[in-house]
XYZ file of N, CA and C in Angstrom:
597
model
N 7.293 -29.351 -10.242
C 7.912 -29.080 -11.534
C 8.251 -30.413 -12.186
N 7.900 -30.639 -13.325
C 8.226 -31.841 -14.095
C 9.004 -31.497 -15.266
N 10.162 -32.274 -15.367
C 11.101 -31.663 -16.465
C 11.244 -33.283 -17.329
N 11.467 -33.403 -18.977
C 11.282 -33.822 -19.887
C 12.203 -34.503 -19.550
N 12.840 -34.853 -21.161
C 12.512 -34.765 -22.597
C 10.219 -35.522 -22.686
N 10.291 -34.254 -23.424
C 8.545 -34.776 -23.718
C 8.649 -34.983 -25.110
N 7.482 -36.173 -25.627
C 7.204 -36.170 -27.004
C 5.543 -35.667 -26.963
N 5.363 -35.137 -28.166
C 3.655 -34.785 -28.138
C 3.402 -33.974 -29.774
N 2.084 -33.689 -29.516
C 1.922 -32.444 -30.414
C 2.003 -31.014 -30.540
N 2.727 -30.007 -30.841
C 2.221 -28.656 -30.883
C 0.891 -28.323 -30.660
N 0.792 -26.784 -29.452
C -0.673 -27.044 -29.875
C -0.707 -25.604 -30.935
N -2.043 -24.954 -30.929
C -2.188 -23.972 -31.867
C -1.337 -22.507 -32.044
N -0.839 -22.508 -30.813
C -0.043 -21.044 -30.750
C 1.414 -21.681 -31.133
N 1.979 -23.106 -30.781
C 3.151 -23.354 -31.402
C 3.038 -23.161 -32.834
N 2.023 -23.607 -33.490
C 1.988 -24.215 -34.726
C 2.207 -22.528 -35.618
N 2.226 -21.743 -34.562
C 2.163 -20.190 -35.178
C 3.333 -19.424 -35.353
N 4.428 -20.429 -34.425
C 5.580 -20.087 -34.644
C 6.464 -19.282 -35.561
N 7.641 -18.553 -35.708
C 7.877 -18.112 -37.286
C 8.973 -19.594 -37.690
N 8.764 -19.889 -38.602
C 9.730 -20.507 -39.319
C 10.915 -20.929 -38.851
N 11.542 -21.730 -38.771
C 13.048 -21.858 -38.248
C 13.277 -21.580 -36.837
N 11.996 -21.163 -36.235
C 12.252 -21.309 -34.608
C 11.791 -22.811 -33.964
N 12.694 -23.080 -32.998
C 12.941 -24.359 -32.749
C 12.001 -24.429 -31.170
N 11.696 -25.132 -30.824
C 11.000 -25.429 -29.094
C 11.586 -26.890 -28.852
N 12.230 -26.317 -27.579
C 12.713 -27.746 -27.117
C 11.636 -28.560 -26.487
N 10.532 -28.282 -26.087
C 9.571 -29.193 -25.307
C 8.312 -29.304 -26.342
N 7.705 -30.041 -26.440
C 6.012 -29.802 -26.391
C 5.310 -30.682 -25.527
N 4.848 -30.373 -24.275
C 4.424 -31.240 -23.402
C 3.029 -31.302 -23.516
N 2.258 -32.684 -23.751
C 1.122 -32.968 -23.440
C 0.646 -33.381 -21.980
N -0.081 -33.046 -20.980
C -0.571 -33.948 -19.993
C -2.436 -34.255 -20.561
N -2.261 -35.683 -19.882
C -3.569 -35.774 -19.952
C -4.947 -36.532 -18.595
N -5.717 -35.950 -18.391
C -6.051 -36.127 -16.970
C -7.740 -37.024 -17.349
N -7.811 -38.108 -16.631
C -8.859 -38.225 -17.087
C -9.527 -38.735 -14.700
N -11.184 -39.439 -15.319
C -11.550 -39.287 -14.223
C -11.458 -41.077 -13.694
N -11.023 -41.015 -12.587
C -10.596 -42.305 -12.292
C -11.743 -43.157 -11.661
N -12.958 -42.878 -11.521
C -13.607 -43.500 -10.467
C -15.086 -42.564 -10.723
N -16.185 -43.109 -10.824
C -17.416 -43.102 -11.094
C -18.092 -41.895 -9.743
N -18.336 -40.836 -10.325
C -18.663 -39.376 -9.519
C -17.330 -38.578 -9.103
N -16.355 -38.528 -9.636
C -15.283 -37.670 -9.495
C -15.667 -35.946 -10.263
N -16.422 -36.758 -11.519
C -17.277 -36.033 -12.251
C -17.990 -36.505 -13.155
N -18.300 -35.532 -14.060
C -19.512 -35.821 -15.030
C -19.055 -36.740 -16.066
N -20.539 -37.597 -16.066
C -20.259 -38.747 -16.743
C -19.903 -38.346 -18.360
N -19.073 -38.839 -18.752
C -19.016 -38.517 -20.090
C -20.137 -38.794 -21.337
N -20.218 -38.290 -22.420
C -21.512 -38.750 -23.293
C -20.841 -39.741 -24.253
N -22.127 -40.741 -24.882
C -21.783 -41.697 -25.499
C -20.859 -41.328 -26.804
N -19.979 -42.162 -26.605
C -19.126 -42.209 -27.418
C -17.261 -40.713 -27.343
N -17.441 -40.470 -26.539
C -16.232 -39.663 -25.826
C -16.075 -40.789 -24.990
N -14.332 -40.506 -24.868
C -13.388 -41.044 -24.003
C -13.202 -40.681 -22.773
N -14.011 -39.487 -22.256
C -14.324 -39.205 -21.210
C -12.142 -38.510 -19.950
N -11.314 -37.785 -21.817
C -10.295 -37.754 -21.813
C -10.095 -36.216 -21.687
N -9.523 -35.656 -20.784
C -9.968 -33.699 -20.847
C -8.191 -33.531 -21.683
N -7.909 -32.796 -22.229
C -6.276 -32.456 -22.921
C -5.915 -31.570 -22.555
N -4.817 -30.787 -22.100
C -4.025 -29.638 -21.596
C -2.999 -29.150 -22.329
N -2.861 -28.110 -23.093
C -1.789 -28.128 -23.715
C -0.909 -27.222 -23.368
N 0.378 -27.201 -22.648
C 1.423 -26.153 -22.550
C 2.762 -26.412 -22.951
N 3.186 -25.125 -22.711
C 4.407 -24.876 -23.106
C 5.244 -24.626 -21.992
N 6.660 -25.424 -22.067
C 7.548 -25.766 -20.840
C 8.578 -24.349 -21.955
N 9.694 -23.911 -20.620
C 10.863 -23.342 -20.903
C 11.572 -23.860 -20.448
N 12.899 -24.204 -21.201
C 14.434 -24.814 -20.314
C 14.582 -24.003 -19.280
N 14.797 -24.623 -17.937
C 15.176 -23.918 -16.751
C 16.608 -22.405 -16.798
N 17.233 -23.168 -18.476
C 18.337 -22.259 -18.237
C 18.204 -20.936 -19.114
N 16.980 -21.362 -19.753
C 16.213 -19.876 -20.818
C 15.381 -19.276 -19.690
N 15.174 -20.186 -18.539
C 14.264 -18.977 -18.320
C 14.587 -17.817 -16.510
N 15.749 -18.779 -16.218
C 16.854 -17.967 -14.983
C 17.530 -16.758 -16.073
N 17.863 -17.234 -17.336
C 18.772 -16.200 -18.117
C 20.180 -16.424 -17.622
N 21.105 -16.203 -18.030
C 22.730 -16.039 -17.374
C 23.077 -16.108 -15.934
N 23.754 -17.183 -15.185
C 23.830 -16.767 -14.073
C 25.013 -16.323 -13.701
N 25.619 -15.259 -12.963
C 27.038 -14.820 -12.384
C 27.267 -15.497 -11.022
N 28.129 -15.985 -10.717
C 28.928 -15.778 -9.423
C 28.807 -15.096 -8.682
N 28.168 -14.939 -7.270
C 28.199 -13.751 -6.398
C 29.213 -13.798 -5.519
N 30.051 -12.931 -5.387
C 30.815 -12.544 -4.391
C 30.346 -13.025 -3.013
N 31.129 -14.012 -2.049
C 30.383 -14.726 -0.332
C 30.724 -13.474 0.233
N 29.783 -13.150 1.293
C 29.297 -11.726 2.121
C 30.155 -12.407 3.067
N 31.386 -11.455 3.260
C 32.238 -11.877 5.021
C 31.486 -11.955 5.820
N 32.150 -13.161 7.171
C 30.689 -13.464 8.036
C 31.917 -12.927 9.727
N 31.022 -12.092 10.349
C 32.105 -11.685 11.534
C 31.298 -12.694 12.687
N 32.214 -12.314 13.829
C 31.437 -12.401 15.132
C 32.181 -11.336 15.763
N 31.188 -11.324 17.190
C 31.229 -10.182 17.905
C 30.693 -10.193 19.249
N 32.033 -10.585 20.262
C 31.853 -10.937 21.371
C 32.310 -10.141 22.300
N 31.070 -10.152 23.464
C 31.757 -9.482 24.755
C 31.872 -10.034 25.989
N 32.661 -9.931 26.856
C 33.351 -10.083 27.972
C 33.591 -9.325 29.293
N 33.620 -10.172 30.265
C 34.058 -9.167 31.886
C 35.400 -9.139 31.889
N 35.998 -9.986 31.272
C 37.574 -10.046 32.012
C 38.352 -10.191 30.767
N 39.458 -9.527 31.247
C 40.947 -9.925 29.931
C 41.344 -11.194 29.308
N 40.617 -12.191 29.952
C 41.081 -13.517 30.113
C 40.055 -13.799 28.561
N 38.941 -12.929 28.194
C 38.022 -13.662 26.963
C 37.680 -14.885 27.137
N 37.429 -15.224 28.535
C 36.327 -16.620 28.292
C 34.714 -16.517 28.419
N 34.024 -16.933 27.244
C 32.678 -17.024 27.224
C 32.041 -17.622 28.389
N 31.485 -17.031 28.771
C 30.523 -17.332 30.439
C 28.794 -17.588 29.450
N 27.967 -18.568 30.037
C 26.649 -19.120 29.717
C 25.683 -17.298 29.600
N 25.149 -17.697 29.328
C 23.892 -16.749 29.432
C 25.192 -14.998 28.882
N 24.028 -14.077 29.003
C 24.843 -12.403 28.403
C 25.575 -12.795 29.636
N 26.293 -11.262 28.660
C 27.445 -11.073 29.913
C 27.208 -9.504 30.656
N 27.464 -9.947 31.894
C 26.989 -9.142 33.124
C 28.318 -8.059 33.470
N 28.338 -6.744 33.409
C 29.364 -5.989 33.744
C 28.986 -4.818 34.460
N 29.373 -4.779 35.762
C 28.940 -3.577 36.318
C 29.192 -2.203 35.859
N 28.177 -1.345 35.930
C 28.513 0.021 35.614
C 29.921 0.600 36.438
N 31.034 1.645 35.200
C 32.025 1.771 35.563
C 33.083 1.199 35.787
N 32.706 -0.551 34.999
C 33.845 -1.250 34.929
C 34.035 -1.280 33.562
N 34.951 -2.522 33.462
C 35.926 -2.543 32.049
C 34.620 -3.114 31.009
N 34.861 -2.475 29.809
C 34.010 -4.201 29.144
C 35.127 -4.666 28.430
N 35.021 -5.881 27.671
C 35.947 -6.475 26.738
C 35.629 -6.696 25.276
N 35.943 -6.144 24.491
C 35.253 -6.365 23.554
C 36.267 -7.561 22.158
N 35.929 -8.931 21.771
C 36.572 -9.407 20.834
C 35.945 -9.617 19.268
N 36.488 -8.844 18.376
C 36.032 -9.165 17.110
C 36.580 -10.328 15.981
N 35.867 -10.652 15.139
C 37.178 -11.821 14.117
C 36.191 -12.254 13.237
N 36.876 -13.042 12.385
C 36.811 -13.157 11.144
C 35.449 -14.584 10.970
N 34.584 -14.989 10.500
C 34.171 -16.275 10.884
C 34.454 -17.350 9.807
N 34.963 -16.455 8.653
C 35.772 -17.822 7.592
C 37.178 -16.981 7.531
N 38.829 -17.234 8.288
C 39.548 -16.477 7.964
C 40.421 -16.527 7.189
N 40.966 -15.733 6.562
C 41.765 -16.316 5.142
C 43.308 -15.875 5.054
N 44.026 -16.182 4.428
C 45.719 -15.728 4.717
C 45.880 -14.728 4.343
N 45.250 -13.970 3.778
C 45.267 -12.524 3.014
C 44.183 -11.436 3.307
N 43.178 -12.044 4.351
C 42.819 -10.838 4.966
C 42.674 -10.207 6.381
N 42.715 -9.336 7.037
C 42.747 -8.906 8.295
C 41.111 -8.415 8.544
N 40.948 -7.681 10.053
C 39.659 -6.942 10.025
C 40.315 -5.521 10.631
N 39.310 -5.086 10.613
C 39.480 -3.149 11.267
C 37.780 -3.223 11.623
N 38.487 -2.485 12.959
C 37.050 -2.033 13.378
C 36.708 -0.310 12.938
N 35.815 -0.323 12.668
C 35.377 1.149 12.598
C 34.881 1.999 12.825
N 33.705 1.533 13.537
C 32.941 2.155 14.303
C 32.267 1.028 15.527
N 31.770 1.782 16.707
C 31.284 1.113 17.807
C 30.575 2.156 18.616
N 29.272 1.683 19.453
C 29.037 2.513 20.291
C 27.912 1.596 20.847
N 27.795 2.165 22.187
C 26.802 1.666 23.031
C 25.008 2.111 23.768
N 24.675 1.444 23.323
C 23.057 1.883 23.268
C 22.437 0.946 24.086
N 20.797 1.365 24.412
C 20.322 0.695 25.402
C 18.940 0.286 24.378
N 19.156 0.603 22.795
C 18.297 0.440 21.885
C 19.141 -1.154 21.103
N 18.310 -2.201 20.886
C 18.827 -3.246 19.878
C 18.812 -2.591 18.663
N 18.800 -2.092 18.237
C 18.664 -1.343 16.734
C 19.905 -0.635 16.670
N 20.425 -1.186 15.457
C 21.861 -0.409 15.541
C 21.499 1.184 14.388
N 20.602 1.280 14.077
C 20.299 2.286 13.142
C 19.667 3.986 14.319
N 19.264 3.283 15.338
C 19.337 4.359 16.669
C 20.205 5.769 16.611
N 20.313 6.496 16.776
C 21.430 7.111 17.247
C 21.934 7.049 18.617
N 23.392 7.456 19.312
C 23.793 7.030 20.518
C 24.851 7.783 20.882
N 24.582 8.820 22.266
C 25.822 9.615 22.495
C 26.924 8.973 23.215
N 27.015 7.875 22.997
C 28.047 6.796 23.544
C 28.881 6.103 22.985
N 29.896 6.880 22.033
C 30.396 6.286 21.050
C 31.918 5.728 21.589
N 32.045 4.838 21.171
C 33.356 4.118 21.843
C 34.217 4.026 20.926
N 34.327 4.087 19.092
C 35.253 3.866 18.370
C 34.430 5.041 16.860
N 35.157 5.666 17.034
C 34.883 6.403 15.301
C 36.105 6.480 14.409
N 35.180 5.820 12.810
C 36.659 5.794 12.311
C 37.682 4.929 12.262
N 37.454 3.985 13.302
C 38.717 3.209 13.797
C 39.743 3.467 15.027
N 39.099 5.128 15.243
C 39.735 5.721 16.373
C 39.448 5.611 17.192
N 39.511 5.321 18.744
C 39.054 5.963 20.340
C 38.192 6.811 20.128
N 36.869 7.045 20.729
C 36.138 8.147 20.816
C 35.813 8.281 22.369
N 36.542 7.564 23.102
C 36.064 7.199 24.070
C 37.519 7.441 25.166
N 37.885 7.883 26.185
C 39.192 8.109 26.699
C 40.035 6.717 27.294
N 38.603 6.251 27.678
C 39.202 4.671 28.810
C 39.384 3.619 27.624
N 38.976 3.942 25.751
C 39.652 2.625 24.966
C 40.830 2.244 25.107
N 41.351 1.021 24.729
C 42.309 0.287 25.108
C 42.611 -1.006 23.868
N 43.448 -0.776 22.990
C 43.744 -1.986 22.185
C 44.696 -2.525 22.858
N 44.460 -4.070 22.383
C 45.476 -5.605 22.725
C 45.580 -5.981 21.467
N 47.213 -5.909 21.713
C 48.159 -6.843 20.614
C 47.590 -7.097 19.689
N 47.533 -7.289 18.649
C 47.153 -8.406 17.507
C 48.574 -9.655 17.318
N 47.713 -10.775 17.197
C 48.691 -11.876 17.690
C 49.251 -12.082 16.138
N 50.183 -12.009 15.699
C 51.277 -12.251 14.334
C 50.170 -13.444 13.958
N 49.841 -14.961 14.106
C 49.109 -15.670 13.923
C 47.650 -15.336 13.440
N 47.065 -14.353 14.002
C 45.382 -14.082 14.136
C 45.215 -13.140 13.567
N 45.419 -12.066 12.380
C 45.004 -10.975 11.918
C 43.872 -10.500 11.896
N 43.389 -11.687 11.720
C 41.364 -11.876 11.404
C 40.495 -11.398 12.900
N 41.705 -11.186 13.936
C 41.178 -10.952 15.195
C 41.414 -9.777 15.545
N 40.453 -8.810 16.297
C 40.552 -7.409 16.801
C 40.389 -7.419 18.185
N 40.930 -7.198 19.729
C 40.567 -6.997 20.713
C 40.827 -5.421 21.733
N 40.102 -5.318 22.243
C 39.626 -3.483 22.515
C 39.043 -4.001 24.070
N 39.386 -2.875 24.891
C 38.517 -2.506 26.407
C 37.702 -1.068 26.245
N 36.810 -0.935 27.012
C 36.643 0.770 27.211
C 35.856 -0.053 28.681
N 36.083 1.481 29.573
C 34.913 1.639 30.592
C 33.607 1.960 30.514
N 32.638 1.150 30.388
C 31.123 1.250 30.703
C 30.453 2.309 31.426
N 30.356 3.456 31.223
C 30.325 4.666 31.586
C 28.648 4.626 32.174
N 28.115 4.577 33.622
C 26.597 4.700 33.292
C 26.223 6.423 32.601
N 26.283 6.046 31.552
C 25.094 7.020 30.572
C 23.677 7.107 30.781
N 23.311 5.810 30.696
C 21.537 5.372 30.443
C 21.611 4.691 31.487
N 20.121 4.914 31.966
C 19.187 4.155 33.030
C 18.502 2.863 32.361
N 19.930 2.222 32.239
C 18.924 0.992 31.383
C 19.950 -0.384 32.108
N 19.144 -1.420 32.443
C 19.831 -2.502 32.953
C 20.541 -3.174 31.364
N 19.780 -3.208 30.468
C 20.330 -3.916 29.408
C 20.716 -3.312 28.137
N 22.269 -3.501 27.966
C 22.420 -2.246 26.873
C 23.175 -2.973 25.480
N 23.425 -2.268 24.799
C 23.836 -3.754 23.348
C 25.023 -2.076 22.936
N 26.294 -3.421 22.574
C 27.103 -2.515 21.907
C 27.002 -2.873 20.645
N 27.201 -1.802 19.698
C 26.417 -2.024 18.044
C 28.369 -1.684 17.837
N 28.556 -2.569 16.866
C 30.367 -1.955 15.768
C 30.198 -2.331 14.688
N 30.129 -1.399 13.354
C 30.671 -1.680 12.423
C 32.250 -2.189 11.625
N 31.943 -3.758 11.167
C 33.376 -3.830 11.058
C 33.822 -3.780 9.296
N 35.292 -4.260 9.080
C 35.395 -4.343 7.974
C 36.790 -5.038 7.394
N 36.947 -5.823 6.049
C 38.241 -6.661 5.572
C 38.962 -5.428 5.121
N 40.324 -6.013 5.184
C 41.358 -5.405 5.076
C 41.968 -6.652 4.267
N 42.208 -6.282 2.916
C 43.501 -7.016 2.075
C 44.434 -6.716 1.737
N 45.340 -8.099 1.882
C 46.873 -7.808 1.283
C 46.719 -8.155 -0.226
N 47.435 -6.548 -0.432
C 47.129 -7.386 -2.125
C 46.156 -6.793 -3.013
N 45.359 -7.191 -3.598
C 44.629 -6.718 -4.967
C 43.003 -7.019 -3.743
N 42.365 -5.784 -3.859
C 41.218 -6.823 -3.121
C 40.081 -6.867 -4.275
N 38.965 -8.071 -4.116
C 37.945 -8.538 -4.863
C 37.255 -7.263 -5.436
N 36.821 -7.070 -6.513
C 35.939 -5.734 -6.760
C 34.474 -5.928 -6.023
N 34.109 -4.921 -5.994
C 33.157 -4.413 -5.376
C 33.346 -4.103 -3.599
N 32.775 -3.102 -3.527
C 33.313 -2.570 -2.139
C 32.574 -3.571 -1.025
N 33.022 -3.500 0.501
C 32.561 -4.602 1.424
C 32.406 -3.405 2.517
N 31.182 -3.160 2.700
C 30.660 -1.675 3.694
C 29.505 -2.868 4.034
N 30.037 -3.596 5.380
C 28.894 -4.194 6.550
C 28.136 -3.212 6.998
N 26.887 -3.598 7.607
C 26.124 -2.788 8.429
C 26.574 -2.956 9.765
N 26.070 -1.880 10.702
C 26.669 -2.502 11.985
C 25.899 -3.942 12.822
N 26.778 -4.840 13.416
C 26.057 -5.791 13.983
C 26.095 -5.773 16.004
């Protein structure tokens, strides 16, 4: 992209213009052949000069108006063997019929908003669009008997932490828990609604 100020001539479709309309550009390029067989030799008496004539638009005529978009909340969504929430290398390994741990939060957090979880469930499909008779949170509620909320720390609002028991359901060594989450504001919140998909 090459941007001006250009000086030049109109070519024939400018020159057709109506009256009193203005063009901020008229760009000429001109290309000629640099070096003997690039192409055809020119005939006597031509400059051996080819002309191009177009028409540029201001970058800001031709985006049109731009708005502000609302930044898409960014979560994370971590799981765990133990109460303690320390990240161990590689997934995390939990035997069938034990606890899992589940920690949610905020990944930019702000003084005025919290999270809620709303939904959760556990599948042996990566696709959270699956269906799954293993639902661990609907609603925001327990769907599950062995859930278990922890504290929210006065400091951390932006943080959600939950247990349930790993029930073997599925014959599957590797299973992915899918939760939909969501902001909670104090206060007036931003227009337009904030409905994440599940991650």
């Amino acid at each position: 992209m090459v941007q001006g100020p250009w000086v030049g001539k109109p070519n024939q479709s400018q020159k057709n213009l109506e009256p009193g309309r203005n063009l901020s550009h008229f760009p000429e390029v001109r290309l000629s052949h640099l070096s003997p067989g690039d192409g055809p030799e020119p005939h006597p008496g031509e400059d051996g000069v080819h002309t191009i004539n177009f028409a540029c638009t201001p970058p800001s005529l031709a985006r049109g108006p731009q708005h502000p978009q609302p930044r898409r909340p960014l979560f994370s969504l971590e799981v765990y063997g133990s109460d303690a929430f320390h990240k161990l290398p590689g997934p995390c390994t939990v035997p069938a019929d034990s606890h899992v741990f589940v920690e949610a939060a905020l990944a930019r957090p702000s003084p005025n908003q919290g999270l809620s979880l709303r939904l959760c469930f556990v599948s042996p499909s990566s696709d959270p669009a699956r269906h799954s008779p293993f639902l661990v949170l609907r609603r925001g509620c327990p769907a599950e008997p062995s859930v278990t909320f922890f504290s929210a720390s006065p400091g951390a609002p932006y943080r959600a932490r939950l247990s349930f028991r790993l029930r073997p359901l599925f014959n599957a060594s590797v299973q992915f828990l899918h939760c939909q989450l969501g902001l909670c504001y104090q206060g007036t919140a931003p227009h337009g609604p904030h409905q994440p998909p599940p991650v």
